[in-house]
mmCIF file of C-alpha atoms and ligand atoms in Angstrom:
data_model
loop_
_atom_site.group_PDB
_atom_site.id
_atom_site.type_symbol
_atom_site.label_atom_id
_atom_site.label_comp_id
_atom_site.label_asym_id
_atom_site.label_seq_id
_atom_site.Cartn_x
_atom_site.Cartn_y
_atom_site.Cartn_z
ATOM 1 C CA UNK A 280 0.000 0.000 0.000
ATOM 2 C CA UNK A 281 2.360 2.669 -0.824
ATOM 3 C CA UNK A 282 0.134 5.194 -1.374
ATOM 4 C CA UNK A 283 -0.897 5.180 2.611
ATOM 5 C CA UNK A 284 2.512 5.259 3.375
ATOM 6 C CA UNK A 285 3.790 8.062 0.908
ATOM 7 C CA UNK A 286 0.177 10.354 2.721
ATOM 8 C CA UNK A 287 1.053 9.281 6.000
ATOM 9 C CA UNK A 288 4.722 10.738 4.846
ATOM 10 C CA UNK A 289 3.253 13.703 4.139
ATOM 11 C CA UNK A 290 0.900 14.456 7.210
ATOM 12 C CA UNK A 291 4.001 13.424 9.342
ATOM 13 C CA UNK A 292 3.448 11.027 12.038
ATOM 14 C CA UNK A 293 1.659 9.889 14.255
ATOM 15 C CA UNK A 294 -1.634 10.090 12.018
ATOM 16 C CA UNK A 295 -5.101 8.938 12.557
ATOM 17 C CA UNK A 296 -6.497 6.354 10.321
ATOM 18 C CA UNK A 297 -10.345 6.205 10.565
ATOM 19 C CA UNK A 298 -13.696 4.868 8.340
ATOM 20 C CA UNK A 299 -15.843 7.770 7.129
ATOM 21 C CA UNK A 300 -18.756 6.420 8.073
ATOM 22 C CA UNK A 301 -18.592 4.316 11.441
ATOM 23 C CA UNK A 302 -18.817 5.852 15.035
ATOM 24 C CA UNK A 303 -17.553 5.301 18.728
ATOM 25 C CA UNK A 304 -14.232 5.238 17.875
ATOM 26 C CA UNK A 305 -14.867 1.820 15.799
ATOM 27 C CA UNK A 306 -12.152 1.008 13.911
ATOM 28 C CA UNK A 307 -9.970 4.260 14.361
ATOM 29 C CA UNK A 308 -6.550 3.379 14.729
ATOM 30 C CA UNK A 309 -3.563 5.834 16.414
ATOM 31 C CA UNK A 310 -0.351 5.002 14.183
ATOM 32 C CA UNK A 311 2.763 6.205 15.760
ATOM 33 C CA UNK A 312 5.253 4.363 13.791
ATOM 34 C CA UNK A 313 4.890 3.258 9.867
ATOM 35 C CA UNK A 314 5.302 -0.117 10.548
ATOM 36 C CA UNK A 315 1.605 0.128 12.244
ATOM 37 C CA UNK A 316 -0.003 1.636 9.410
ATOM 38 C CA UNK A 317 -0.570 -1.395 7.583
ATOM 39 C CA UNK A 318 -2.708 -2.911 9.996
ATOM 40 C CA UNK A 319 -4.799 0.719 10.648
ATOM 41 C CA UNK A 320 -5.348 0.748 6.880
ATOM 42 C CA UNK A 321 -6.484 -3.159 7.292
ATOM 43 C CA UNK A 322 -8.892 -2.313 9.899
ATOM 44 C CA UNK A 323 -10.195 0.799 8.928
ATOM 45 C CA UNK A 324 -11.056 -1.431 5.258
ATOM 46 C CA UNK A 325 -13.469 -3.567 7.298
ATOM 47 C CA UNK A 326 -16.161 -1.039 7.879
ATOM 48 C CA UNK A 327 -17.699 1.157 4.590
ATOM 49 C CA UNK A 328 -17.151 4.544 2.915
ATOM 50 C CA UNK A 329 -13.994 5.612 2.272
ATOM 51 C CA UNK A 330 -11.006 5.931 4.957
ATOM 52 C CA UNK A 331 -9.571 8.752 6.762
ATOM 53 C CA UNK A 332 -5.966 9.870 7.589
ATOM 54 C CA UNK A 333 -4.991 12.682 9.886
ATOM 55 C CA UNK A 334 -2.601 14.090 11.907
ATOM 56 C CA UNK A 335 -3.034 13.300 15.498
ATOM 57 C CA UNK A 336 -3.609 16.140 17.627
ATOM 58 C CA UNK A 337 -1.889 15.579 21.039
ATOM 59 C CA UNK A 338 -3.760 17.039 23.592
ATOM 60 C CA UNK A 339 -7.085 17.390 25.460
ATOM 61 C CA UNK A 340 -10.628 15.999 23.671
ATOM 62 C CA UNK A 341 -13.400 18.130 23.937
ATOM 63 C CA UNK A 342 -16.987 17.903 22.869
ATOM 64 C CA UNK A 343 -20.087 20.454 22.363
ATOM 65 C CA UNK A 344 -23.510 20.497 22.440
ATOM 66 C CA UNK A 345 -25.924 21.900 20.082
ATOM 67 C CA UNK A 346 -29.328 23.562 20.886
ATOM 68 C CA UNK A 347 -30.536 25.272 18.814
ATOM 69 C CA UNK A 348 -28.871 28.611 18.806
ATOM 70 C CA UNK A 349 -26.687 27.764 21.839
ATOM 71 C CA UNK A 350 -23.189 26.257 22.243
ATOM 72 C CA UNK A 351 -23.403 24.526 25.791
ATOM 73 C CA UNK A 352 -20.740 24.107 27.907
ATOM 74 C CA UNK A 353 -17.655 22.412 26.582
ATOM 75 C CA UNK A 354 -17.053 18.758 28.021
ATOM 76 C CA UNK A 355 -13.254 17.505 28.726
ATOM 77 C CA UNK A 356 -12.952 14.099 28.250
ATOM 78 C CA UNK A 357 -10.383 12.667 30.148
ATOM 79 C CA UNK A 358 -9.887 8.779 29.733
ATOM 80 C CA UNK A 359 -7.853 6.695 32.141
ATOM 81 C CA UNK A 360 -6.078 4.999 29.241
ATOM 82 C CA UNK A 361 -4.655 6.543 26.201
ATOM 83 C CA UNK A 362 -7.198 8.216 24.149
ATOM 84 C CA UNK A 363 -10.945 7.990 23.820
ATOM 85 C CA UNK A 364 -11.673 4.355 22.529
ATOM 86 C CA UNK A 365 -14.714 2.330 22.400
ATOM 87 C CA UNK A 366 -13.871 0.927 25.806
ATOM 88 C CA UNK A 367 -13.122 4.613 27.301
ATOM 89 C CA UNK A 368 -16.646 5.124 25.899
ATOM 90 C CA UNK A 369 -18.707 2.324 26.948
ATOM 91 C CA UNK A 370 -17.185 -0.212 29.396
ATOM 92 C CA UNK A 371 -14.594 1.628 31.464
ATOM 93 C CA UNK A 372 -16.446 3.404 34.574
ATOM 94 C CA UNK A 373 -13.044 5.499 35.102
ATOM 95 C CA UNK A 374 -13.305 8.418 32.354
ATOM 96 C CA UNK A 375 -13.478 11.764 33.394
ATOM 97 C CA UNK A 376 -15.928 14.167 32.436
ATOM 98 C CA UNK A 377 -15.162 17.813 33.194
ATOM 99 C CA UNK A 378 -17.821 20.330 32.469
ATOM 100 C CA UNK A 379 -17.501 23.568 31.475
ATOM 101 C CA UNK A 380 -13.777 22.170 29.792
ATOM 102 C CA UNK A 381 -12.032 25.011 29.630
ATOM 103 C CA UNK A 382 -11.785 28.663 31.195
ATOM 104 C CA UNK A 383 -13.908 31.251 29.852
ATOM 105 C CA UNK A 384 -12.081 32.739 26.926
ATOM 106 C CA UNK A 385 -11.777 29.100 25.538
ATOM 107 C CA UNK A 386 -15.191 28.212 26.247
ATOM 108 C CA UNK A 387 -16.414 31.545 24.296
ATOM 109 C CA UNK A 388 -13.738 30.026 21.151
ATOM 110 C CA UNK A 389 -15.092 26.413 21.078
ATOM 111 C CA UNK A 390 -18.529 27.363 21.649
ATOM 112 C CA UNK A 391 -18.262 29.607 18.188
ATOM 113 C CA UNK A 392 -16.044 27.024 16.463
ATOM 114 C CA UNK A 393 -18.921 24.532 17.439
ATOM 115 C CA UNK A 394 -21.790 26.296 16.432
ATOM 116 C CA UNK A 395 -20.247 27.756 12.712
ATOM 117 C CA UNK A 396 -19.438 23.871 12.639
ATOM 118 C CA UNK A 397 -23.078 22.802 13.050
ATOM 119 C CA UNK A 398 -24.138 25.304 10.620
ATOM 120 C CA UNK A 399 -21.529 25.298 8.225
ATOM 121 C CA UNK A 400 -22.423 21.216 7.797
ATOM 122 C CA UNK A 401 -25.870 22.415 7.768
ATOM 123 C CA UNK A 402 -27.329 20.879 11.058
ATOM 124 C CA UNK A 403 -30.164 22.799 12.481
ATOM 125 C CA UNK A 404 -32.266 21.673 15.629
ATOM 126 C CA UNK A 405 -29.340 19.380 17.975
ATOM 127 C CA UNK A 406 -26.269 17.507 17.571
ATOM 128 C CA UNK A 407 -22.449 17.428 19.379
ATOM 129 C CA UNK A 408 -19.420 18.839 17.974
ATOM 130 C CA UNK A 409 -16.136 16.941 18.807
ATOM 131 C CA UNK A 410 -12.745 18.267 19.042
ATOM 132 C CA UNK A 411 -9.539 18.319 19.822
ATOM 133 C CA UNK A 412 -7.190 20.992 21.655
ATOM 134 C CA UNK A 413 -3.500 20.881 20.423
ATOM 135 C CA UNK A 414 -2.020 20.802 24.181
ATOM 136 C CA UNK A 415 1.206 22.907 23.020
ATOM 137 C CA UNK A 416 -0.616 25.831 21.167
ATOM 138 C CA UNK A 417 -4.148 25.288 22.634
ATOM 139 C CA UNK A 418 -5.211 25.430 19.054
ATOM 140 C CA UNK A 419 -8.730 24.294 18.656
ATOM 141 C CA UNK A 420 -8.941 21.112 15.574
ATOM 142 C CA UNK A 421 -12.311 20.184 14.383
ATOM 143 C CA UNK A 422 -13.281 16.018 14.597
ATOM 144 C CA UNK A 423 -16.977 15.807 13.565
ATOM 145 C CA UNK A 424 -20.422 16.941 13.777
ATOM 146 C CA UNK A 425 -22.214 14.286 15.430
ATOM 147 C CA UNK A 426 -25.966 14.863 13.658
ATOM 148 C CA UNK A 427 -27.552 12.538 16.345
ATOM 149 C CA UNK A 428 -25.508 12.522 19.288
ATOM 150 C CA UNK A 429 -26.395 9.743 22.208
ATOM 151 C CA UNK A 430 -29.551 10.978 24.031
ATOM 152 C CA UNK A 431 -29.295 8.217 27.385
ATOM 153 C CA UNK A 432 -29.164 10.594 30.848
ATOM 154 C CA UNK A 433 -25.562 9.328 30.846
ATOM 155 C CA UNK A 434 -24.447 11.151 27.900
ATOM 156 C CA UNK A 435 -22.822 13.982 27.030
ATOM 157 C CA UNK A 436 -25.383 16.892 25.860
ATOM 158 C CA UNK A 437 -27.684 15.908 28.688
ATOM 159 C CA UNK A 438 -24.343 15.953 31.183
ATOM 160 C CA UNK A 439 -23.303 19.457 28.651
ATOM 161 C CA UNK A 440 -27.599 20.769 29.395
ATOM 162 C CA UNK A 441 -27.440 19.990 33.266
ATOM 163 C CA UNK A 442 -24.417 22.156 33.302
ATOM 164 C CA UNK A 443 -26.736 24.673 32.732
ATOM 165 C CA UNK A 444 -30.297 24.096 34.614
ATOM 166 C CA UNK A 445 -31.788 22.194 31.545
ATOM 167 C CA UNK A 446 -32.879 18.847 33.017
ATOM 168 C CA UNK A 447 -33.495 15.312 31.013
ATOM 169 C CA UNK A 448 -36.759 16.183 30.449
ATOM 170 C CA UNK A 449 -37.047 19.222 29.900
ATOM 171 C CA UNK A 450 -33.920 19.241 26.847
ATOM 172 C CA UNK A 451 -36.073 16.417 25.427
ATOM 173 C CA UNK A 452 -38.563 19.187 24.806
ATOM 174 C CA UNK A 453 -36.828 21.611 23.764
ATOM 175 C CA UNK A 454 -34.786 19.164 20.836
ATOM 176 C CA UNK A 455 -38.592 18.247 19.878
ATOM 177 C CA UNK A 456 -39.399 22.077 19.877
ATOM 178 C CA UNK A 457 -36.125 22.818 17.888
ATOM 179 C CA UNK A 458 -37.139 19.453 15.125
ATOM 180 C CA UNK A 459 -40.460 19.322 14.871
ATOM 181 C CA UNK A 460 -42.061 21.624 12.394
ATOM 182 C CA UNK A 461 -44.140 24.329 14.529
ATOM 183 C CA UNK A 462 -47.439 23.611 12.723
ATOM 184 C CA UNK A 463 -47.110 19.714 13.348
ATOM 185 C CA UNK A 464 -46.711 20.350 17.353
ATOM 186 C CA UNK A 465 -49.553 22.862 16.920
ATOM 187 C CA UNK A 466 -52.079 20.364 15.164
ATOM 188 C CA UNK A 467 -50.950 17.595 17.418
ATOM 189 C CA UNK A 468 -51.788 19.603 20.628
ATOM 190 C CA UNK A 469 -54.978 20.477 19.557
ATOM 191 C CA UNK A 470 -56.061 17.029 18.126
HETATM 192 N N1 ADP B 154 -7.060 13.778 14.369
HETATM 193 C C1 ADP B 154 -7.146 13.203 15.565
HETATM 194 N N2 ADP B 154 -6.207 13.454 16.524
HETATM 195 C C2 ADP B 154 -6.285 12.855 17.742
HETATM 196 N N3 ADP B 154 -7.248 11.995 18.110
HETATM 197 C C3 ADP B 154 -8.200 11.714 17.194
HETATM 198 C C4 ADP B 154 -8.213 12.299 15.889
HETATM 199 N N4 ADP B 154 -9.277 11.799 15.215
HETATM 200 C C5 ADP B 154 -9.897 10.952 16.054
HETATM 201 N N5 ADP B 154 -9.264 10.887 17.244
HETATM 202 C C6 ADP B 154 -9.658 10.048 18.402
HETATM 203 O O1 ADP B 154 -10.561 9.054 17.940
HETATM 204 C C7 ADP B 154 -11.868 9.245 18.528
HETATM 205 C C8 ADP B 154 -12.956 8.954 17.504
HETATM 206 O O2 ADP B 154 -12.814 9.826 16.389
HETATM 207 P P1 ADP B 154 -14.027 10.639 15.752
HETATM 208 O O3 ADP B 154 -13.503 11.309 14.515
HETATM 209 O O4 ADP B 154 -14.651 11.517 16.763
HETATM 210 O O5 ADP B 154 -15.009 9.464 15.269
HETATM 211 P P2 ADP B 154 -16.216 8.675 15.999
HETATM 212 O O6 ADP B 154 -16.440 9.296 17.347
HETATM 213 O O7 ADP B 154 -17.357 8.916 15.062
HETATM 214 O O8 ADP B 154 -15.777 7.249 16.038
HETATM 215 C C9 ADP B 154 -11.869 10.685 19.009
HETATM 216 O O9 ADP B 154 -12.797 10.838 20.069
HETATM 217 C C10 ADP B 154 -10.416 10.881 19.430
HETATM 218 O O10 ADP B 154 -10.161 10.278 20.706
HETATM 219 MG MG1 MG B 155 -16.529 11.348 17.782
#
């Protein structure tokens, strides 16, 4: 596969290697040396779409919720082990979650960076922004726009909504006000 090697040349290492189209951190890869990126590629192959390569950002993960109009509070993921993998995600009970992530400057940046995300991928009504923060330069790298982020009370844009009064139920409604054409939530009330 010298193609992946020669754009993995290029980026610099370590790069990413991810599927376009798969989620919770199945089959992303963290290639620190070229004689890994074989396998990456490999696994990355097994899911659909086409595959991803980028440089790794070394730093802190952060993630943003959507409503409507509003950027909540930024979330710091911190993950006992190395980065944020499925296990990090699902199993392990010992990842952090820090909310608001950052100071107040910060949070003003990735709340802005979040939000022209969201619109720029034209998302309207809810959804989660992920990124990372480059730990030397505390620049701000985009990840994904997350179109319909995990909606359990353990995750992260009801922890994110909490942060700021807006209880379970309460940002259910308001996601359904934000979706749900105004007329249809009309005529339903009244029928
Ligand atoms: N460019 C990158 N630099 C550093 N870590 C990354 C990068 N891309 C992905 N990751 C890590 O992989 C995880 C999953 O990647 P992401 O692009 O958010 O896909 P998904 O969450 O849909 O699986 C991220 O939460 C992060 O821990
Ligand atoms: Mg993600």
């Amino acid at each position: 596969m010298p193609l992946v090697h020669e754009a993995a040349r290029t980026l610099g290492l370590p790069v990413i290697v991810k599927p376009s189209s798969e989620g919770s951190s199945v089959g992303v890869s963290r290639v620190l040396a070229d004689a890994d990126l074989d396998a990456a590629v490999e696994l990355a192959a097994r899911y659909p779409g086409e595959l991803l390569m980028e440089q790794m950002v070394i730093g802190d993960e952060l993630t943003v919720g959507i409503l409507g109009d509003l950027a909540l509070p930024s979330i710091r993921i911190v993950p006992k082990g190395q980065w944020y993998d499925y296990h990090a995600k699902y199993v392990a009970e010992d990842t952090q979650y820090l909310c608001p992530g950052l100071g107040d400057v910060e949070e003003a940046q990735i709340g802005a960076l979040a939000l022209a995300a969201f619109r720029a991928a034209g998302c309207a009504g809810w959804g989660r922004v992920d990124v990372m923060r480059d730990r030397e330069s505390g620049a701000l790298y985009l990840l994904e726009v997350n179109t319909a982020p995990g909606m359990t009370s353990h995750s992260l844009v009801p922890k994110a909504a909490r942060q700021v009064g807006i209880g379970f139920e309460d940002l259910c409604w308001r996601i359904l006000e934000q979706t749900v054409p105004a007329h249809a939530v009309a005529g339903g009330a009244a029928a």
